[in-house]
Coordinates of C-alpha atoms in Angstrom, one line a residue:
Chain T
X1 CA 106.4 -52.4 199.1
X2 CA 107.9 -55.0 201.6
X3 CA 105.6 -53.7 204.4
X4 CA 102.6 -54.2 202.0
X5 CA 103.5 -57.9 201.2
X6 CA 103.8 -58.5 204.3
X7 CA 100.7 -57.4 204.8
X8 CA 99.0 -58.9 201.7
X9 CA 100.3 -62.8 202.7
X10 CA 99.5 -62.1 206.8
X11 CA 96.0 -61.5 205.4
X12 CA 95.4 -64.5 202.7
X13 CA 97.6 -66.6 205.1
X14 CA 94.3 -65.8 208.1
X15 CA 91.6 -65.9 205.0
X16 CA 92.7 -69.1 203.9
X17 CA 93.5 -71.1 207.4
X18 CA 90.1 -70.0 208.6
X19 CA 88.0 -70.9 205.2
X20 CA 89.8 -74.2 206.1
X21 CA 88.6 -73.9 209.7
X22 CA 85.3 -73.2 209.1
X23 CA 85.2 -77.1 207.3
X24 CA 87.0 -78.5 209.7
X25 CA 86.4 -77.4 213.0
X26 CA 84.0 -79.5 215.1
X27 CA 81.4 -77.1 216.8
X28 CA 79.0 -75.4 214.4
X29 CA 79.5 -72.3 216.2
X30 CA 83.3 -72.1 215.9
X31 CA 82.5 -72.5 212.2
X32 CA 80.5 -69.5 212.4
X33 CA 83.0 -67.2 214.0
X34 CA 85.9 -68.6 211.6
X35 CA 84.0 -67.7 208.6
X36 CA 83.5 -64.2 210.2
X37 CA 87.4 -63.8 210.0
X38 CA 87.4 -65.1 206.4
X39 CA 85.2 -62.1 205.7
X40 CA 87.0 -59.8 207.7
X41 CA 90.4 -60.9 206.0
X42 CA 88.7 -60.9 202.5
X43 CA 87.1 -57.2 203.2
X44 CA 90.8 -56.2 204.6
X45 CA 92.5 -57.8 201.4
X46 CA 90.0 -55.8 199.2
X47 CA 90.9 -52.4 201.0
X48 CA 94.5 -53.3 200.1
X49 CA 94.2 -53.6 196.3
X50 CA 92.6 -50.3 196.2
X51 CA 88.6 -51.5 196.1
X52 CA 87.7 -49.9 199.3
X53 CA 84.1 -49.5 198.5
X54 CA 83.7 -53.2 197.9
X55 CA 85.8 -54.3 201.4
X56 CA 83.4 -51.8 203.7
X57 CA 80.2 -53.1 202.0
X58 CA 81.6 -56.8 202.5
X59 CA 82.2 -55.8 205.9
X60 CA 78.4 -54.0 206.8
X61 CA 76.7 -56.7 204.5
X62 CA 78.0 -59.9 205.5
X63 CA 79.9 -59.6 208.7
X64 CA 77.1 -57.0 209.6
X65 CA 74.5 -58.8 208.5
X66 CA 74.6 -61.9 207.2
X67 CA 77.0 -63.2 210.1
X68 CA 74.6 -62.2 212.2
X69 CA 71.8 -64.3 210.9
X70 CA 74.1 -67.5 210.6
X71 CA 75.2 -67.3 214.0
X72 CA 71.6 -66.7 215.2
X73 CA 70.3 -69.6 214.0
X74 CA 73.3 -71.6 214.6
X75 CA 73.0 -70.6 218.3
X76 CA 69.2 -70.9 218.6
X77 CA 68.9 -74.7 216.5
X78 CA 71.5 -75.9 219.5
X79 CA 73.5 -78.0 217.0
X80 CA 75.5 -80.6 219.1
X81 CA 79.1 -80.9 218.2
X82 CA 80.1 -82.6 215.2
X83 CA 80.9 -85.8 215.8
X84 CA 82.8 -87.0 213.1
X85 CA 84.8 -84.3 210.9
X86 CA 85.4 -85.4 207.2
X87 CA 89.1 -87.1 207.5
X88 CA 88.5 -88.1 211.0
X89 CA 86.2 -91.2 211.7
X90 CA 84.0 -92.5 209.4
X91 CA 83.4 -91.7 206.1
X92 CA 80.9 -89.0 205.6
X93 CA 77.9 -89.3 202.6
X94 CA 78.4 -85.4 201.9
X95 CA 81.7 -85.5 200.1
X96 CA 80.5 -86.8 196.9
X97 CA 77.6 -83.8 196.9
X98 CA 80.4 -81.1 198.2
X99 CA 82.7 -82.5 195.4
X100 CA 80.6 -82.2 192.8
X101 CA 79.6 -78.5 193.4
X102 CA 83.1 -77.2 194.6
X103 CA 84.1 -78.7 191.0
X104 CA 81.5 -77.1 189.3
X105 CA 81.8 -73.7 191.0
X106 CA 85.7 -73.9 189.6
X107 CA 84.3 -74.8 186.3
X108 CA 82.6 -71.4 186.5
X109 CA 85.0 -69.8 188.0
X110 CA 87.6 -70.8 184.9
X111 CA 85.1 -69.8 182.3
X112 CA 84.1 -66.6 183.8
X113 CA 87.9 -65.3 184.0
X114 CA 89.1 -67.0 180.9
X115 CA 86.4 -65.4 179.1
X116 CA 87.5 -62.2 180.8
X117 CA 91.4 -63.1 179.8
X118 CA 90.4 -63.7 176.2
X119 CA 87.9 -60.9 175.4
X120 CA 89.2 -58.2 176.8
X121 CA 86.5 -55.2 176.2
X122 CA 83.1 -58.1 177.1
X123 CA 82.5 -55.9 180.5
X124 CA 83.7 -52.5 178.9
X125 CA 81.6 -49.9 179.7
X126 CA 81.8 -46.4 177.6
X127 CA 80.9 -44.1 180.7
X128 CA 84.0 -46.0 182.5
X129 CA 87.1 -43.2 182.6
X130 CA 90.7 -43.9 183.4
X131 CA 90.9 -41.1 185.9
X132 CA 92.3 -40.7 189.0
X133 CA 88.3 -40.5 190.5
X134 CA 88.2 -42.6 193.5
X135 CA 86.7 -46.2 192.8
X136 CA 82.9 -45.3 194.9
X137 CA 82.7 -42.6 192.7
X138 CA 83.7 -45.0 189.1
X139 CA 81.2 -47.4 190.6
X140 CA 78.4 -45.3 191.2
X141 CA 78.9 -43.4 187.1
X142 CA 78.6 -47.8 186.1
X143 CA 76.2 -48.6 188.3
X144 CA 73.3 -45.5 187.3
X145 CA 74.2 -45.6 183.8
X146 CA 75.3 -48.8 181.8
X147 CA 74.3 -51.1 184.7
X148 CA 71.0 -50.1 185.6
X149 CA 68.8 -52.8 184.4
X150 CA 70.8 -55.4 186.2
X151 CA 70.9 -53.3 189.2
X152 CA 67.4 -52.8 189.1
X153 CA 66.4 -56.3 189.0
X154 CA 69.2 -57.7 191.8
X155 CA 66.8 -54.8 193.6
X156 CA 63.7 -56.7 192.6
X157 CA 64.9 -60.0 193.0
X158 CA 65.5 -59.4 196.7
X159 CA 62.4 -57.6 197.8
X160 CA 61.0 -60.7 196.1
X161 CA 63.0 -63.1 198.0
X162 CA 62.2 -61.1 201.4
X163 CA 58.2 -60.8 200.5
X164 CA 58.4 -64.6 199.9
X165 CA 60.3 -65.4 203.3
X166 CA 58.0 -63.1 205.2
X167 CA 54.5 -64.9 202.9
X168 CA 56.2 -68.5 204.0
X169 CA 56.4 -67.6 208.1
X170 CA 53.3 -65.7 207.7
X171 CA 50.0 -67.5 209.5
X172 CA 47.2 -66.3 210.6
X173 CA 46.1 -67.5 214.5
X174 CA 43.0 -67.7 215.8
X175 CA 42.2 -66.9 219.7
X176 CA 45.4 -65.1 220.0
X177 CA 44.4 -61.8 221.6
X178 CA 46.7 -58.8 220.1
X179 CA 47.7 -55.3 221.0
X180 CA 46.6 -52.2 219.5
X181 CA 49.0 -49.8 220.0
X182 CA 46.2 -47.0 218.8
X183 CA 43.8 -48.2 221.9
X184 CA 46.9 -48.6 224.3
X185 CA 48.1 -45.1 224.0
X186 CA 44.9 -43.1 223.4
X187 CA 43.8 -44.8 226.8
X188 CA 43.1 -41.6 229.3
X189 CA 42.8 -42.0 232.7
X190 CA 39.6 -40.7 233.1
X191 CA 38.0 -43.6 231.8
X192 CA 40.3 -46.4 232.7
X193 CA 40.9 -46.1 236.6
X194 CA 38.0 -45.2 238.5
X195 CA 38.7 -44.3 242.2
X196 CA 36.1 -46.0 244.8
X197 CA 35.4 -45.4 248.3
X198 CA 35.1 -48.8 249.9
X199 CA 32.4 -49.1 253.0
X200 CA 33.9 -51.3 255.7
X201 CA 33.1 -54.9 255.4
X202 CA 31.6 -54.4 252.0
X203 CA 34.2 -54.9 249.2
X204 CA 33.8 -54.3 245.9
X205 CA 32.3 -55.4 243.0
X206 CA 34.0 -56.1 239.5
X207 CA 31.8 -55.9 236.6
X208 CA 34.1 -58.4 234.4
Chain V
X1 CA 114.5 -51.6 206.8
X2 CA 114.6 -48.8 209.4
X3 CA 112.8 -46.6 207.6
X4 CA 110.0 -48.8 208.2
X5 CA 110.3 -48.9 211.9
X6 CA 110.7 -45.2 212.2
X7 CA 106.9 -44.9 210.4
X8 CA 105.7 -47.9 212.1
X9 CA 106.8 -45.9 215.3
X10 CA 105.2 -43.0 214.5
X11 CA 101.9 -44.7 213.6
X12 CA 102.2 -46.3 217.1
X13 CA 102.8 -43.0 219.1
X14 CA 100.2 -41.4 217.4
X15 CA 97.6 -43.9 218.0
X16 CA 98.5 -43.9 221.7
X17 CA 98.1 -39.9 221.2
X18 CA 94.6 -41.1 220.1
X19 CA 93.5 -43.6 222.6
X20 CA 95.1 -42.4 225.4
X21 CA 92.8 -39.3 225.4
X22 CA 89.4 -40.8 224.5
X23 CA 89.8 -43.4 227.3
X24 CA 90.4 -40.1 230.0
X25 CA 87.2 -38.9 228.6
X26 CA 85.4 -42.1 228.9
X27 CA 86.4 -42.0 232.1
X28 CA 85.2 -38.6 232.5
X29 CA 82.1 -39.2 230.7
X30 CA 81.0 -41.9 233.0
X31 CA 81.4 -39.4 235.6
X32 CA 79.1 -36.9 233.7
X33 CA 76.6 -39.3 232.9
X34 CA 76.0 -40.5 236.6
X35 CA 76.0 -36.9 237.7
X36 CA 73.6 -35.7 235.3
X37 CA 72.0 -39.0 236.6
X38 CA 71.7 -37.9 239.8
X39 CA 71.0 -34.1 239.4
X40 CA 67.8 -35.4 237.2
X41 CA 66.7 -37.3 240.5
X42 CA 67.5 -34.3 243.0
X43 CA 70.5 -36.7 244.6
X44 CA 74.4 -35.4 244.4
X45 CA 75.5 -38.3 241.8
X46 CA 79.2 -39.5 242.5
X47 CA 81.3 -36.4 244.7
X48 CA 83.6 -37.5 247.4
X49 CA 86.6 -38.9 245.5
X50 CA 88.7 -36.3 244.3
X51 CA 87.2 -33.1 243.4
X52 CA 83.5 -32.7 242.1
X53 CA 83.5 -36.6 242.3
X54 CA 85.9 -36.5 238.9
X55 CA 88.2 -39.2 240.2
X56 CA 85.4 -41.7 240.8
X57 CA 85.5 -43.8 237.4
X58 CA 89.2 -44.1 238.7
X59 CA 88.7 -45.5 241.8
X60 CA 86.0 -47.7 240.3
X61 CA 87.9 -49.0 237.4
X62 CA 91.0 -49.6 240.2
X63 CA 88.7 -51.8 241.9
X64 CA 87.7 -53.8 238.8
X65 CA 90.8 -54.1 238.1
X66 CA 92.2 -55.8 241.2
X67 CA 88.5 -58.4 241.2
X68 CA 88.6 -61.5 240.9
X69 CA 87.9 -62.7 237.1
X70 CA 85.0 -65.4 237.3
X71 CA 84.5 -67.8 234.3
X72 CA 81.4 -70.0 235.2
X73 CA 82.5 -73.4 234.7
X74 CA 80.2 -74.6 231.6
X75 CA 81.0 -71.4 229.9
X76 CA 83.1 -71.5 226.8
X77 CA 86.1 -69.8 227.8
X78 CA 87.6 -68.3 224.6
X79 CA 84.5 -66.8 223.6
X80 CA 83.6 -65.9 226.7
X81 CA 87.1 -64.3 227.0
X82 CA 87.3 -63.3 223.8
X83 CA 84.2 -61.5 223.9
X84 CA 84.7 -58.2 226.1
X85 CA 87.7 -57.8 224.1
X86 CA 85.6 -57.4 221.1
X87 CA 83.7 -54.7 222.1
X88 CA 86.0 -52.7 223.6
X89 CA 88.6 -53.2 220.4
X90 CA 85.8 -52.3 218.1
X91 CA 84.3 -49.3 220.3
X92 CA 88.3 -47.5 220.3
X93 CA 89.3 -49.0 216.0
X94 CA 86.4 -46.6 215.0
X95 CA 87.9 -43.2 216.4
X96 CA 91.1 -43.6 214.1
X97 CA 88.8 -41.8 211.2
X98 CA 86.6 -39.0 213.2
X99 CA 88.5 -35.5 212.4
X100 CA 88.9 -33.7 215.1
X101 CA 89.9 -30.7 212.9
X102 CA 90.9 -30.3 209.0
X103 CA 94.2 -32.4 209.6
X104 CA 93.6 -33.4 213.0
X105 CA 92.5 -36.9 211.8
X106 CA 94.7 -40.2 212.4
X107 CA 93.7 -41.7 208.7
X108 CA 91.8 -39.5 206.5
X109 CA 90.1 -42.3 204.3
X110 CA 88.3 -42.0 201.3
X111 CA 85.2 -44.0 202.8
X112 CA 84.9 -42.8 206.4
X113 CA 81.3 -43.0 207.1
X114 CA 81.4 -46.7 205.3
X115 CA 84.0 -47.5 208.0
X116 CA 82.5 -45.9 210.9
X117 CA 79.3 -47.7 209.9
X118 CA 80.8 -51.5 209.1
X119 CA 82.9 -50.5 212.9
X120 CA 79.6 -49.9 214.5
X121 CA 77.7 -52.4 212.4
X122 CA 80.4 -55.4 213.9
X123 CA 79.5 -54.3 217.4
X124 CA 77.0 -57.0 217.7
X125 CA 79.5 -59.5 218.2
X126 CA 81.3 -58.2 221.4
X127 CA 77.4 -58.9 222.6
X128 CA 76.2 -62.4 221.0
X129 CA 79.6 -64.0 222.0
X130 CA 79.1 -62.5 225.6
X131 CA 75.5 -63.7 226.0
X132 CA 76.3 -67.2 223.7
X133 CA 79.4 -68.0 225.8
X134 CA 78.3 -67.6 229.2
X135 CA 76.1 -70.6 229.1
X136 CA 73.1 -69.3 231.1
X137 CA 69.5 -68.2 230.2
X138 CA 69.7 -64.6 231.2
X139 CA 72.8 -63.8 229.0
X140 CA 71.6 -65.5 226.2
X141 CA 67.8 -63.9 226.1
X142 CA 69.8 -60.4 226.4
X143 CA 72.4 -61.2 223.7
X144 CA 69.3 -62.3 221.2
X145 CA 67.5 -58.8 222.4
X146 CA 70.6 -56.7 221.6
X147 CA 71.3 -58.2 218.4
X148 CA 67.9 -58.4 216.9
X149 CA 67.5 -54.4 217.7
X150 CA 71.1 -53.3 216.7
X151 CA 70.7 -54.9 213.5
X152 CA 67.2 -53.5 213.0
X153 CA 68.4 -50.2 213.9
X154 CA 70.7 -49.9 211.4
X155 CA 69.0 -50.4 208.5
X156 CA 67.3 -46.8 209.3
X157 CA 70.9 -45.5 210.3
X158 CA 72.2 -46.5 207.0
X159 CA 69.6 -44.5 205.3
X160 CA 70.1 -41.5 207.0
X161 CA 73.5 -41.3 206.5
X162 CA 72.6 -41.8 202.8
X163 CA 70.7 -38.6 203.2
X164 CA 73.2 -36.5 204.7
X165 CA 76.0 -38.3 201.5
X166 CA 73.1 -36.8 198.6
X167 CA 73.9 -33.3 200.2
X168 CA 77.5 -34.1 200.3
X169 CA 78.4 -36.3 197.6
X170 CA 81.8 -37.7 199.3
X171 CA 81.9 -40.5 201.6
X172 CA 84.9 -38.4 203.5
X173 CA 84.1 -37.4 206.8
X174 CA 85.9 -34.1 206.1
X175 CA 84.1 -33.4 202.9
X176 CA 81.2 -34.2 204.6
X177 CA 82.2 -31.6 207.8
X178 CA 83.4 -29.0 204.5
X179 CA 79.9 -29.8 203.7
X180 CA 78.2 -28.2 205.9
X181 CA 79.8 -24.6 206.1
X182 CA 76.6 -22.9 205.0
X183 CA 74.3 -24.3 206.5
X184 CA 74.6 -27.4 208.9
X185 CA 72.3 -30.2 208.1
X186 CA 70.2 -30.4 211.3
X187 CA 68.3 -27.4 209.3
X188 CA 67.0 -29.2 206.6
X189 CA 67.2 -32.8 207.4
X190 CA 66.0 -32.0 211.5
X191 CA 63.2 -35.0 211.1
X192 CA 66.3 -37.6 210.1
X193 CA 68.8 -35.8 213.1
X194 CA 65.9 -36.9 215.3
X195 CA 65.7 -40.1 213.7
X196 CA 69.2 -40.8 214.0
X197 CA 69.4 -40.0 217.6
X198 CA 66.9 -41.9 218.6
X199 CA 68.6 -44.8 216.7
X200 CA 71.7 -44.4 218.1
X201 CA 70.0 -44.2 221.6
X202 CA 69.0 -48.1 220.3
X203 CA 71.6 -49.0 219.0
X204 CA 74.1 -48.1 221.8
X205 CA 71.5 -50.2 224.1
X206 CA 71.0 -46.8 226.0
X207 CA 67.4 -46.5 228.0
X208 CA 64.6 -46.1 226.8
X209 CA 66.6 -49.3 224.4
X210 CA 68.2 -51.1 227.2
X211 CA 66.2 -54.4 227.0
X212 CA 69.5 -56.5 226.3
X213 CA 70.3 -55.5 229.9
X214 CA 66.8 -55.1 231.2
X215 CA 67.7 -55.5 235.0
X216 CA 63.7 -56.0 235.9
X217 CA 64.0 -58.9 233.3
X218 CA 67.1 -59.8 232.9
X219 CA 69.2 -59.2 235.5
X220 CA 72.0 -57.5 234.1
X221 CA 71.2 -59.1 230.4
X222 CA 75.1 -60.6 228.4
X223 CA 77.0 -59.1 231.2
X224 CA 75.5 -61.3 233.8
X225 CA 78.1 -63.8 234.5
X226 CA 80.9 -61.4 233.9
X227 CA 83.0 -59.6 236.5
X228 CA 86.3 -58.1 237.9
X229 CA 88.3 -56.3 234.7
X230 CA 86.4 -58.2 231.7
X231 CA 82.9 -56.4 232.8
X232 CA 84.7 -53.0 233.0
X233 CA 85.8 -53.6 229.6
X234 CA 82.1 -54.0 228.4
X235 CA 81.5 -51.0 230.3
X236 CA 84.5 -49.1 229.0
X237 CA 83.3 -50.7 225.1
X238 CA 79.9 -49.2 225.7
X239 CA 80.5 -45.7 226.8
X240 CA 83.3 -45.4 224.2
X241 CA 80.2 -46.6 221.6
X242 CA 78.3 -44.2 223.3
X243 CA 81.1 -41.2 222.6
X244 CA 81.7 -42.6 219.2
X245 CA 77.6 -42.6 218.7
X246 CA 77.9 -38.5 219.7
X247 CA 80.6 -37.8 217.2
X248 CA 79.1 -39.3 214.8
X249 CA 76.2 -36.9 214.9
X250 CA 77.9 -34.3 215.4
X251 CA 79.9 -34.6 212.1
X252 CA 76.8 -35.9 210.1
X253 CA 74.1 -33.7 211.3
X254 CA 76.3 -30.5 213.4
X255 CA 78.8 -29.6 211.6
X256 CA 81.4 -31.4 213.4
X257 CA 84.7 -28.9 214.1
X258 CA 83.1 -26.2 212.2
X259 CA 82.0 -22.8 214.4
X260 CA 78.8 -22.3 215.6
X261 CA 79.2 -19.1 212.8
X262 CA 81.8 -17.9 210.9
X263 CA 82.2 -14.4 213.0
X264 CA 85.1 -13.2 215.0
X265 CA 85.1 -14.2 218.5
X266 CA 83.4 -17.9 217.5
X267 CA 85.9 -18.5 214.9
X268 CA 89.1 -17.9 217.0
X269 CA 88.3 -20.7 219.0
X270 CA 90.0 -23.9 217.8
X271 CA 88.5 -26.4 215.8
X272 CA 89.0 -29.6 218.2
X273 CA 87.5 -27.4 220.9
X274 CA 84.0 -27.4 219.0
X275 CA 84.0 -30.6 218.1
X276 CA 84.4 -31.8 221.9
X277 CA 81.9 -29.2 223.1
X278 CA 79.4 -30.6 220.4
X279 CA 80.0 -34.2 221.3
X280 CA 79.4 -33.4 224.9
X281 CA 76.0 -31.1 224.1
X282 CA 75.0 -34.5 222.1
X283 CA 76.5 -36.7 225.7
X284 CA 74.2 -34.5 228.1
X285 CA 71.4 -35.2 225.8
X286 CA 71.8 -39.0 225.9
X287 CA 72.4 -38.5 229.6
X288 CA 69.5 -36.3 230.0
X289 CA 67.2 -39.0 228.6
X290 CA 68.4 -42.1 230.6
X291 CA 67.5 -39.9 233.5
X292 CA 63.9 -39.3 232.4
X293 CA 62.6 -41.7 229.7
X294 CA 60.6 -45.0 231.1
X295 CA 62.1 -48.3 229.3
X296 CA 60.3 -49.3 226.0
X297 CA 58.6 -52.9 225.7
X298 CA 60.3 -54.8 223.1
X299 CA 57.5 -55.0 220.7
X300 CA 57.2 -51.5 220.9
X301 CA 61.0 -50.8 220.6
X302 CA 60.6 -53.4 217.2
X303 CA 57.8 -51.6 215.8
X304 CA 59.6 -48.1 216.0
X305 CA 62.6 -49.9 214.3
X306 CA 60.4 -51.2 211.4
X307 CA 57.3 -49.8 210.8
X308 CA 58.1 -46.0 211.7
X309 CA 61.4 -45.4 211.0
X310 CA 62.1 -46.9 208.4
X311 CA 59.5 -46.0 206.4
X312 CA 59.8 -42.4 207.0
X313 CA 63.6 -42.4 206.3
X314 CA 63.0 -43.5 203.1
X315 CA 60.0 -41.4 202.3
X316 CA 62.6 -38.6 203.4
X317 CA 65.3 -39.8 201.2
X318 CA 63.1 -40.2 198.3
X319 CA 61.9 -36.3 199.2
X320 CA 65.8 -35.2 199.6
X321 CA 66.9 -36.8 196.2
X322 CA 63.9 -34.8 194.4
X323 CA 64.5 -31.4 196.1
X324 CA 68.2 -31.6 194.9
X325 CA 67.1 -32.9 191.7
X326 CA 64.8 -30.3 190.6
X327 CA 66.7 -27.5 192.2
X328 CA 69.7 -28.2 190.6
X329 CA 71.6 -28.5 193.9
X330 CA 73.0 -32.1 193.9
X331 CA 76.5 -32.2 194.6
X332 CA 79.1 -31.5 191.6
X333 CA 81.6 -34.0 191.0
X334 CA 84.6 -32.6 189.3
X335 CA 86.0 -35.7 187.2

């Protein structure tokens, strides 16, 4: 038991001095890689409290993934370095906006595990069996059965998100000449290189 | 207290059991790859140091190793540092769940192919820090190259290892290897084994994928400004990937330790011994095609990822959930 509390404050001790970093720390892409190892410590700290499913699929989904992206566009948009952090220098106009949503995030936060605290059977589900099944498997008999309408619309809500994203970037241009895989590869030799013997002093003449 | 240490000290000595003989056979496998290399192109390949050649990576990774370690000047040096140590962590973390045999396994976790596939998933990074870090154009192009098609590469990864779980119906790598005693499932899922290979080819940056290091392009893409010990350990990251790519195959799709058939001379042969000689049949094929396959252009290489692989994975899943549906074969689970 020693071994894993040692274990369990080494990893909310990382999670929670690199969610600080990732406010703090001047360069955007520092940021970046700093709220990689909050995920990373997160996913690790969900393996140890049993939910292993949930830590892998934080891992391939947002440090997989999502990281990625971030740190992608971070790189690309060349952000210059922070100039002024929040307690340093002059007084940022962001903290009342950040104030106002980290306070109604706890709000949330307060109501939806109160709620849990006070009612306990308001997320029971009846196919849900105390068994010693492994937790992929207990999420999987939810997630098909008592969950499926919500699982079915998260689906529908992100293929709508990612057809919207793609309709947003999407415009046509005109004059811009395109590659057609079918032509390029059905081209045969035969009637793309034509072999010429060229008379001395005479050259040859290009029909294009 | 000491009963702590004495665990901790067995974990230790059998992890060094563990990496100590996958980075002989990277070694070894470099060797192979550049022999194969040059048999393909009628040359000898490497074969004056030691005998066949075998002690070449050796001498090679010797002389990295006594290089001089540039860091260009506007690079920025943790990342930059920080970033072939990445790759080659990530590449060697991944074999501590690959069974080599029914208990041969360092940790036997519920979720193995989850954690071989988040391992794999974070080896972007090793890459983007590389090519980020290094401050140059040619880096950078090849780090946005390598991560754009590893992460498109994955997607149809991810669904072809959810074919080979609907057969299965564990997310244990053993179970999954138990699977498959039967009948292995390069039989019936042979279009996704393709598939898969092919994907790993890309996401491994292996030619015909090797645009990230495109040397007609690129020069030598995010490993440009890197030398001396921190560009063998890219190297040594890569060919462990490569391994790791092979095993993963060969457990998904090959049976992993199992026989080749459950008959009397075939199944007296140890089970670690068929999953190496399975992993290297998968090696010479990845070799095999570096030698003869012409680098893709990188719209092709994206419209492989996207419009034909992915699309026919999922057709396939679809197909593989309704033959085991109305069959009746889908995996029992025993609650």
């Amino acid at each position: 038991m020693i071994i894993h509390t040692i274990f369990f404050y080494f990893f909310s001790v990382i999670a929670i001095f690199s969610s600080l970093m990732v406010i703090t720390s001047r360069s955007t892409i520092n940021s970046v890689f700093f709220l990689i190892l909050d995920f990373i410590s997160v996913g690790c700290l969900f393996i140890m409290v049993g939910a292993e499913f949930l830590g892998m699929i934080l891992l391939i989904v947002y440090v997989g993934a999502v990281a990625v992206l971030f740190l992608f566009v971070v790189m690309m948009l060349n952000v210059a370095e922070q100039k002024q952090s929040w307690f340093i220098g002059k007084k940022s106009t962001h903290i009342p906006t950040g104030l106002i949503v980290s306070v109604l995030i706890l709000l949330e936060l307060l109501v939806v595990v109160g709620g849990w605290k006070y009612k306990e059977d308001l997320m029971s589900s009846s196919t849900l069996l105390l068994s010693n099944i492994s937790n992929t498997h207990q999420l999987g008999l939810v997630m098909y059965t008592d969950y499926i309408l919500y699982f079915q619309l998260a689906g529908i809500v992100l293929l709508l998100a990612m057809i919207g994203a793609i309709l947003l970037t999407f415009r046509e241009r005109i004059g811009v000449k395109k590659q057609s895989y079918l032509k390029q590869i059905s081209r045969s030799p035969s009637n793309a290189v034509e072999l010429i013997e060229v008379k001395s002093n005479q050259g040859v003449k290009i029909d294009d | 207290m000491i009963e702590y240490l004495e665990i901790l000290g067995q974990e230790v000595y059998k992890i060094i059991f563990l990496l100590v003989p996958i980075l002989v056979s990277v070694a070894m496998i470099v060797w192979l790859d550049r022999r194969v290399w040059g048999l393909v192109q009628k040359r000898k390949g490497p074969n004056v140091v030691g005998p066949f050649g075998l002690f070449q990576t050796l001498a090679d990774a010797l002389k990295y190793i006594f290089k001089e370690i540039i860091i260009p000047a506007s690079a920025n040096k943790v990342v930059f540092i920080l970033a072939p140590i990445v790759t080659m962590t990530l590449a060697l973390v991944a074999w501590a769940v690959i069974p080599m045999s029914e208990d041969l396994v360092l940790a036997n976790i519920n979720v193995g192919i989850l954690y071989l596939f988040a391992i794999s998933s974070l080896g972007v990074y090793g890459i983007i820090m590389g090519g980020w870090a290094s401050n140059s154009k040619y880096p950078f192009l090849g780090a946005i190259r390598s991560a754009a098609q590893m992460v498109s590469y994955e997607v149809s990864i991810g669904i072809i290892i959810i074919n080979v779980l609907l057969c299965v119906g564990s997310l244990n790598l053993n179970d999954i290897v138990i699977a498959q005693k039967e009948l292995w499932f390069v039989i019936p899922l042979f279009p996704m084994f393709v598939i898969f290979f092919i994907s790993s080819l890309a996401e491994t940056n292996r030619p015909p994928f090797d645009l990230p290091e495109a040397e007609a392009e690129l020069v030598a893409g995010y490993q440009t400004e890197y030398s001396g010990m921190m560009y063998a350990m890219f190297w040594l990251g890569e060919y462990a990937n490569i391994l790791l790519m092979c095993a993963m195959g060969s457990i998904l799709f090959l049976g992993g330790w199992l026989p080749l058939m459950d008959i009397y001379p075939l199944n007296i042969i140890p089970a670690p011994i068929w999953m190496i000689l399975k992993i290297l049949f998968l090696f010479l094929l990845f070799a095999l095609i570096k030698a003869i396959v012409p680098r893709y252009r990188y719209d092709q290489l994206m419209r492989l990822g996207w419009k034909i692989f992915l699309p026919f994975s999922l057709i396939y899943l679809v197909l593989t959930a309704s033959f085991l549906f109305y069959f009746d074969k889908l995996p029992k689970v025993n609650i």
